Coordinates of C-alpha atoms and ligand atoms in Angstrom, one line a residue:
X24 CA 2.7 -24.3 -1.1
X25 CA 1.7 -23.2 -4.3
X26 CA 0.1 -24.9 -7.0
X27 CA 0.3 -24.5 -10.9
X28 CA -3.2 -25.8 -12.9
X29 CA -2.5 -26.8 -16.5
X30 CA -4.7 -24.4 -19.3
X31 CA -7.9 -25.8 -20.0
X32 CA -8.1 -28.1 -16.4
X33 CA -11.2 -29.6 -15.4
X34 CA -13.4 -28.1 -13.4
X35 CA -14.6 -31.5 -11.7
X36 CA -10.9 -32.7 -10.9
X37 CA -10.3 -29.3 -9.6
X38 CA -13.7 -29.9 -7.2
X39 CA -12.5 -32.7 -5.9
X40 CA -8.8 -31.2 -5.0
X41 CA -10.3 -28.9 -3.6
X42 CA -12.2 -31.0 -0.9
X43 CA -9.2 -33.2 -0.9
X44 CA -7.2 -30.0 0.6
X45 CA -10.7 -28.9 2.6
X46 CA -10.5 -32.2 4.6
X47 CA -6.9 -31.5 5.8
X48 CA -8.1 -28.2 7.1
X49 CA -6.4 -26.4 4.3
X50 CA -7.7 -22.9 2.8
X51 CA -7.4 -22.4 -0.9
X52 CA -6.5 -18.7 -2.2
X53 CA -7.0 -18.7 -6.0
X54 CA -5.7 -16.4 -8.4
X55 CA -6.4 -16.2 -11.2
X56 CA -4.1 -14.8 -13.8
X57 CA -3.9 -13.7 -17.7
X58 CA -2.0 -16.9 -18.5
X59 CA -2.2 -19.3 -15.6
X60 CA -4.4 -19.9 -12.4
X61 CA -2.6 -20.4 -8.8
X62 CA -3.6 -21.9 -6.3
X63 CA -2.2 -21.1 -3.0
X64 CA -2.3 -23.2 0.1
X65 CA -2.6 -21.4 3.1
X66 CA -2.4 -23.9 6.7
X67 CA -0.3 -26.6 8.0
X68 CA 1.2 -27.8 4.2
X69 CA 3.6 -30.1 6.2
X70 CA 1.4 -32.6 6.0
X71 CA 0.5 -32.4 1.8
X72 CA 2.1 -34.5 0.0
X73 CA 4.1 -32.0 -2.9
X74 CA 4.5 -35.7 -5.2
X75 CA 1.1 -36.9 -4.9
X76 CA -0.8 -33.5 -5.9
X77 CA 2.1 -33.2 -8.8
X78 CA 0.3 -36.2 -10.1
X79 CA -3.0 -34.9 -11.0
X80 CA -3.8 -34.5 -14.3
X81 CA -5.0 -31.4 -13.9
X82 CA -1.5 -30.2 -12.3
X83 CA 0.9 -28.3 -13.9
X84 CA 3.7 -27.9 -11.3
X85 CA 3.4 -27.3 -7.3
X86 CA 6.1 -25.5 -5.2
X87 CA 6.8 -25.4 -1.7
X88 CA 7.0 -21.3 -0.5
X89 CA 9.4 -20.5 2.1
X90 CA 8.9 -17.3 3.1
X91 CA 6.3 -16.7 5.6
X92 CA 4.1 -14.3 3.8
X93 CA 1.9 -16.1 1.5
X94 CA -1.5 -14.1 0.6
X95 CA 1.0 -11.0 0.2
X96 CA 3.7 -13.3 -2.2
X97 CA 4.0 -12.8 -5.5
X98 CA 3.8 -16.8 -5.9
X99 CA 0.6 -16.6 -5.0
X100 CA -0.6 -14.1 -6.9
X101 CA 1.9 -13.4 -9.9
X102 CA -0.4 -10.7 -11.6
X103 CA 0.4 -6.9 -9.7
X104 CA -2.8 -6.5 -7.7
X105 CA -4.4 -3.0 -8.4
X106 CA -6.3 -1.7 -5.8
X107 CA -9.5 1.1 -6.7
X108 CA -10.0 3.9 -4.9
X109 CA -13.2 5.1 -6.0
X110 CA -12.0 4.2 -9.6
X111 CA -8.7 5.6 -8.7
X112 CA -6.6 2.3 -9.7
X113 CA -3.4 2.2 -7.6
X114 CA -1.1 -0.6 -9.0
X115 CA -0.5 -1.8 -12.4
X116 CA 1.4 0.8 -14.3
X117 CA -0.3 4.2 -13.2
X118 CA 1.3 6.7 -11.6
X119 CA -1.0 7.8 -8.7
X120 CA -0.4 11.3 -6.4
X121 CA -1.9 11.5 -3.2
X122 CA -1.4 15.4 -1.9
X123 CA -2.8 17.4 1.2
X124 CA -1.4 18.7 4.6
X125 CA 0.2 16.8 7.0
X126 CA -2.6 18.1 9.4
X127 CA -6.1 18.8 9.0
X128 CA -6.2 22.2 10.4
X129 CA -9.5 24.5 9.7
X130 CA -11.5 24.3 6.8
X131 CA -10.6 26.9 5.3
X132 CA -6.7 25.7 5.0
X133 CA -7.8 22.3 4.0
X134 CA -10.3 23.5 1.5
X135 CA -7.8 25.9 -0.7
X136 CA -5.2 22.9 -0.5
X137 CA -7.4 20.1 -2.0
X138 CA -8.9 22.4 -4.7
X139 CA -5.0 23.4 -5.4
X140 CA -3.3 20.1 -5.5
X141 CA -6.8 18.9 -7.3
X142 CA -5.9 21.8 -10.1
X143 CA -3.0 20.5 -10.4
X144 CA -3.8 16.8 -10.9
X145 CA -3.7 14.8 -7.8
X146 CA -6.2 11.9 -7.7
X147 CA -6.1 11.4 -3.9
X148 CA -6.6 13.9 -1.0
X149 CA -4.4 13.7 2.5
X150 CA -4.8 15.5 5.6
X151 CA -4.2 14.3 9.3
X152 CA -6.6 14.0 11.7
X153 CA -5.5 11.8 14.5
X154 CA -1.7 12.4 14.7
X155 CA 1.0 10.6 16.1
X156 CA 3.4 13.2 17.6
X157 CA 7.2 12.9 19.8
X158 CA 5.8 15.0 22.2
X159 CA 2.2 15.2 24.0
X160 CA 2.7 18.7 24.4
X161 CA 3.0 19.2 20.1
X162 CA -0.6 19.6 17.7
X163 CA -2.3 16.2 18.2
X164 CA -4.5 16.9 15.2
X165 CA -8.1 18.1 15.3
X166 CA -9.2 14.4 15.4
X167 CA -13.1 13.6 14.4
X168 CA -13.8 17.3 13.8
X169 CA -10.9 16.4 11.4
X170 CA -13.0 14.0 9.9
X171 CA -15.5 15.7 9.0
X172 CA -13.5 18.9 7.3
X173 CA -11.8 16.1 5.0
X174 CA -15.4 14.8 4.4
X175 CA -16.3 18.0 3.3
X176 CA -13.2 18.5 1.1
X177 CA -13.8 15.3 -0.4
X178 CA -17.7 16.8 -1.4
X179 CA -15.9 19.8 -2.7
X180 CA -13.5 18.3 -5.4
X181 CA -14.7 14.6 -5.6
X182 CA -10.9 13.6 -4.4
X183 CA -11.3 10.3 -2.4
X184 CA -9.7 11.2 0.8
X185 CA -6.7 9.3 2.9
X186 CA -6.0 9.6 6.5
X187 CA -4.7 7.7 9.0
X188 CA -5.9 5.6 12.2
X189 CA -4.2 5.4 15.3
X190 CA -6.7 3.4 17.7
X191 CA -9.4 0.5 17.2
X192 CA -11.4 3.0 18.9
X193 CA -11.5 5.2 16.3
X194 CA -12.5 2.8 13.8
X195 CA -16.3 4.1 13.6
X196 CA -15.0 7.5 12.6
X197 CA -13.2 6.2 9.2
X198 CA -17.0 4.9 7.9
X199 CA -17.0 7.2 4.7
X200 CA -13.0 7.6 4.7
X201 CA -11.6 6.2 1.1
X202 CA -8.6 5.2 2.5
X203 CA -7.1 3.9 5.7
X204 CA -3.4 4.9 6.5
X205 CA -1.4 2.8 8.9
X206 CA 1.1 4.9 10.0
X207 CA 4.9 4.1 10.5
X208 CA 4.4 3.9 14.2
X209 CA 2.1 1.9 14.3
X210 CA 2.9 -0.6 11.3
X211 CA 3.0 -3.7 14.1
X212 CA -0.2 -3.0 16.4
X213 CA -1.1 -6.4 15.3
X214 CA -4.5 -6.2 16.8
X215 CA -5.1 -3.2 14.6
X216 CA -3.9 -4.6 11.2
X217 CA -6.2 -7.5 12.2
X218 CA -9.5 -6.0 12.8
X219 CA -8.5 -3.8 9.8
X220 CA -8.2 -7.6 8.1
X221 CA -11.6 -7.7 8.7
X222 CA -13.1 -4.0 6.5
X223 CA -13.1 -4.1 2.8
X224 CA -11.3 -0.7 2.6
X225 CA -8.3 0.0 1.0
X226 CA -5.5 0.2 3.2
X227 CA -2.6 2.4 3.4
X228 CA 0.2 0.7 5.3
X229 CA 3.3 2.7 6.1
X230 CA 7.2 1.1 6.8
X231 CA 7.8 1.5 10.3
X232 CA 10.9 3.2 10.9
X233 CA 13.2 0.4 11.8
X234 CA 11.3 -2.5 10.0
X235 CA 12.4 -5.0 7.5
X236 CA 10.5 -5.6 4.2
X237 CA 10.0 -8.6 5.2
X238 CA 8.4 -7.3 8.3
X239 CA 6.4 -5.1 6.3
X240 CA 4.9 -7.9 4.1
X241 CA 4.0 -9.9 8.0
X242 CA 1.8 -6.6 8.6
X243 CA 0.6 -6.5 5.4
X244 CA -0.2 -10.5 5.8
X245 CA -2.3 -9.5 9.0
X246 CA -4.2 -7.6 7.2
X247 CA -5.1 -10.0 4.0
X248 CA -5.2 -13.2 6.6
X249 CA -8.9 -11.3 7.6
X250 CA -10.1 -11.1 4.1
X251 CA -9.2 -8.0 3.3
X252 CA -6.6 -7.8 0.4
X253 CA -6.7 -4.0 -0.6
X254 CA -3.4 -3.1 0.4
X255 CA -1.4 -0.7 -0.5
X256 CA 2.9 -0.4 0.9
X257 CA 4.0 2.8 1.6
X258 CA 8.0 3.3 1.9
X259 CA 8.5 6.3 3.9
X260 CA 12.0 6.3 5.0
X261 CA 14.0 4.4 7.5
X262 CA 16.0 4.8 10.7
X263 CA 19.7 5.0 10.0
X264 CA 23.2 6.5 11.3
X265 CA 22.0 9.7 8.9
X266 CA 21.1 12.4 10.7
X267 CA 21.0 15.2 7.5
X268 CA 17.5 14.4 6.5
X269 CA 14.8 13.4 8.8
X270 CA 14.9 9.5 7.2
X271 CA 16.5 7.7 4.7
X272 CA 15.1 6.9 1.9
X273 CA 15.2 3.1 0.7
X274 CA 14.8 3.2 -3.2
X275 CA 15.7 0.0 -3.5
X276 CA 12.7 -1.4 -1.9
X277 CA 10.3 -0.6 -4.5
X278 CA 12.3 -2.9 -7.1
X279 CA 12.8 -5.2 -4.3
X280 CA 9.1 -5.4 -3.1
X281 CA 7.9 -5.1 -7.1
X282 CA 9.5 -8.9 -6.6
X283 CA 8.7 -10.1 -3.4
X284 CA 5.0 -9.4 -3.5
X285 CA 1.5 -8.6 -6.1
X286 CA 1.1 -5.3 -3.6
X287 CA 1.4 -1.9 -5.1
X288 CA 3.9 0.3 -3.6
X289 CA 3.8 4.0 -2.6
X290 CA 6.6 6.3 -2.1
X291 CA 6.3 9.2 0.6
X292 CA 9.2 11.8 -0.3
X293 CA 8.1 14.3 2.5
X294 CA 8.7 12.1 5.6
X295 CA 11.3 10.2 3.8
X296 CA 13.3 13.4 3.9
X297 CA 11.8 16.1 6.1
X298 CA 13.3 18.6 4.1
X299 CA 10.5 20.6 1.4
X300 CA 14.0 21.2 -1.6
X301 CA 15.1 17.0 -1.4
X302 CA 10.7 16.3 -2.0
X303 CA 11.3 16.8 -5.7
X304 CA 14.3 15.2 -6.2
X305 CA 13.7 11.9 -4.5
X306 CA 9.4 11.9 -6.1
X307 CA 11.4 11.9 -9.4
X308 CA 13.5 8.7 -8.3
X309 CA 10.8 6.8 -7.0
X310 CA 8.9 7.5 -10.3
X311 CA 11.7 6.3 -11.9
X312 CA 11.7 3.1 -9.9
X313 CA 9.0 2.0 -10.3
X314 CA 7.0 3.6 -7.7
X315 CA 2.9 3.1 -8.1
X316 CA 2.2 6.3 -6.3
X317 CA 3.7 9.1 -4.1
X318 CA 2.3 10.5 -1.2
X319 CA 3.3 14.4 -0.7
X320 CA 2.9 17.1 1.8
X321 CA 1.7 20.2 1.1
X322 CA 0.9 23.5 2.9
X323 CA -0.9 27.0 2.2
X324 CA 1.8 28.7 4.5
X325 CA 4.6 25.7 5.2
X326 CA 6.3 28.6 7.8
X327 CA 2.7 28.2 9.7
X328 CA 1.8 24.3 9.3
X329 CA 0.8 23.2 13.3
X330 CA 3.0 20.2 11.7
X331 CA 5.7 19.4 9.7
X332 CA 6.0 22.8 7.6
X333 CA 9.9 22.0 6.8
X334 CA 8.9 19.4 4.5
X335 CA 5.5 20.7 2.9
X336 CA 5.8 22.0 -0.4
X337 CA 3.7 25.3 -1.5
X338 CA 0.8 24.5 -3.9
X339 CA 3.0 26.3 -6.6
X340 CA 6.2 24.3 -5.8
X341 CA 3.7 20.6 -6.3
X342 CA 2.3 22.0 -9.3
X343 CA 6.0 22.2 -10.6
X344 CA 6.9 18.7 -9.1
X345 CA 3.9 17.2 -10.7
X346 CA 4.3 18.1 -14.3
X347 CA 7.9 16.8 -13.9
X348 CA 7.0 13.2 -12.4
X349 CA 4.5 12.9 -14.8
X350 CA 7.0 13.3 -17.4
X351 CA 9.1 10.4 -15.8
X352 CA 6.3 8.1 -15.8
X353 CA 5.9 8.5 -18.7
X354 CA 9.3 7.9 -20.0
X355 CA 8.9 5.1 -17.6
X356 CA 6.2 3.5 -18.9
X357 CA 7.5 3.4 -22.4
X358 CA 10.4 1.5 -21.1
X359 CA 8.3 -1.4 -19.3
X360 CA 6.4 -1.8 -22.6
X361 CA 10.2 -2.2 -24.4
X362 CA 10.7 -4.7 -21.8
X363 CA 7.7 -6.5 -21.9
X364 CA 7.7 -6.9 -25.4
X365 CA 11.8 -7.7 -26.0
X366 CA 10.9 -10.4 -23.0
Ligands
PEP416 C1 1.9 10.9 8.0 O1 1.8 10.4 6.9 O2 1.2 11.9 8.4 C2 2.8 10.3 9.0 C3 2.7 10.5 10.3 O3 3.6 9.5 8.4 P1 4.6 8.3 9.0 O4 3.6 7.4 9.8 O5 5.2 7.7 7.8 O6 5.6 9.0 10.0
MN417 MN1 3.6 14.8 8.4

């Protein structure tokens, strides 16, 4: 349940629904936006009476939410929620690049990647270093060693760095890590989006590969149910009868989740695809719809890459991409002012 407080309420009246609520066990998220403040009710609202609360002076409107994410709903929350990366703001209009290798793999790799896709103007650094792979027999990643090469890269070129968890146990690891990425595998380990509830980093939570959106928005619930509401979607591509690329690619969920839910949303073209040629193509599509970010692999010597080479681009192929998704965003950001001001 959501409810609407008239401009200018009092602060007193407000006091006392709030108690009124608190002795019904009932938590109280408040947002507060450029033109209105929202209160959203969060416990058993079975038992609130919609008319009686409708009645308070200081009451503009209250509606009952039926879906069954609520700190992740855009009724809750109808400003876009931009998280900051080390003053990297992800959400609300910018177009943010995150670039690196799919695996951390000696310094020296990691190193001339990060200062390239720095040159070139990505504001985020990725690298795996705990990877989830088919086969136990393929690269696992070089795990905390990992760590501390992306720590170093980080030093290097100031980029705040993004890399991805697989096990509470590795939680300790992740202490100077900018980023958090949930990977697609494991976007339901429930008990890992939980204690993850719990930090005050930003998270990076990936689509699982058969999931829903509205499964995606439960995880990403988890996760803000603990406190912590820095999180960031990720659409990376989705299991279907298509076997030509590696995933397919749901556009239509940045639109869709733009609705649904205050979250920004990522798009990963690489995994999305698998294939380095379609990376372009469909980064300039999700910059077109709307994406808040993109996520993008790329490799000194793709042929080489202990993972996913097929779908890293070189440093001079992202340099290329870059310049031309920039020039979308713009174009896109032009039309969202049209829109907002003809609206
Ligand atoms: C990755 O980003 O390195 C990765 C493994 O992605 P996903 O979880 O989307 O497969
Ligand atoms: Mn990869």
């Amino acid at each position: 349940m959501i409810v609407i407080l008239k401009q200018n309420h009092n602060e007193e009246q407000l006091d006392s629904l709030r108690r009124w609520m608190k002795s019904m066990d009932i938590d109280i998220h408040t947002s507060q936006g450029m033109n209105q403040t929202v209160l959203g009710l969060i416990g058993d609202t079975s038992q609130v009476d919609a008319d009686l609360i409708r009645a308070l002076e200081i009451v503009e409107d209250v509606k009952r939410v039926q879906e069954p994410y609520k700190k992740a709903n855009r009724k809750f929350h109808p400003d876009d929620t931009v998280v900051d990366v080390n003053g990297v703001k992800i959400g609300g209009g910018e177009l943010q690049i995150i670039a690196g290798p799919c695996s951390v793999e000696s310094r020296g790799q990691l190193c001339m990647i990060a200062e390239s896709v720095k040159a070139s103007g990505a504001t985020l650094l990725r690298g795996g270093a705990f990877k989830p792979r088919t086969s136990p027999y393929a690269f696992q990643g070089m795990r905390a060693d990992g760590i501390e090469l992306l720590l170093e890269a980080k030093k290097l070129t100031g980029l705040p760095i993004v890399t991805e968890i697989m096990d509470l146990s590795q939680l300790e690891l992740f202490a100077d890590v900018d980023v958090i990425q949930v990977g697609a595998r494991n976007m339901q380990n429930f008990e890992l989006l939980r204690r993850l509830g719990q930090t005050d980093k930003p998270i990076l939570l990936k689509r699982g590969l058969s999931s829903t959106l509205e499964e995606l928005l439960m995880s990403a619930e988890y996760i803000m149910s603990g406190g912590n509401e820095k999180v960031i979607l990720c659409e990376r591509g989705i299991r279907t009868f298509e076997t030509a690329t590696r995933n397919t690619l749901d556009l239509s969920a940045i639109p869709l989740i733009k609705e649904l839910s205050h979250l920004p949303i990522i798009v990963d073209p690489s995994h999305a695809t698998g294939i380095a040629r379609m990376v372009e193509p469909m980064a300039l599509a999700a910059a077109a719809a709307g994406a808040d970010g993109l996520i993008i692999e790329v490799h000194n010597d793709p042929p080489r890459a202990l993972c996913d080479g097929v779908q890293s681009l070189t440093p001079a192929k992202f340099d290329a991409l870059f310049k031309r998704v920039m020039a979308i965003a713009e174009v896109r950001k032009q039309i969202d002012q049209e829109r907002t001001v003809s609206t």
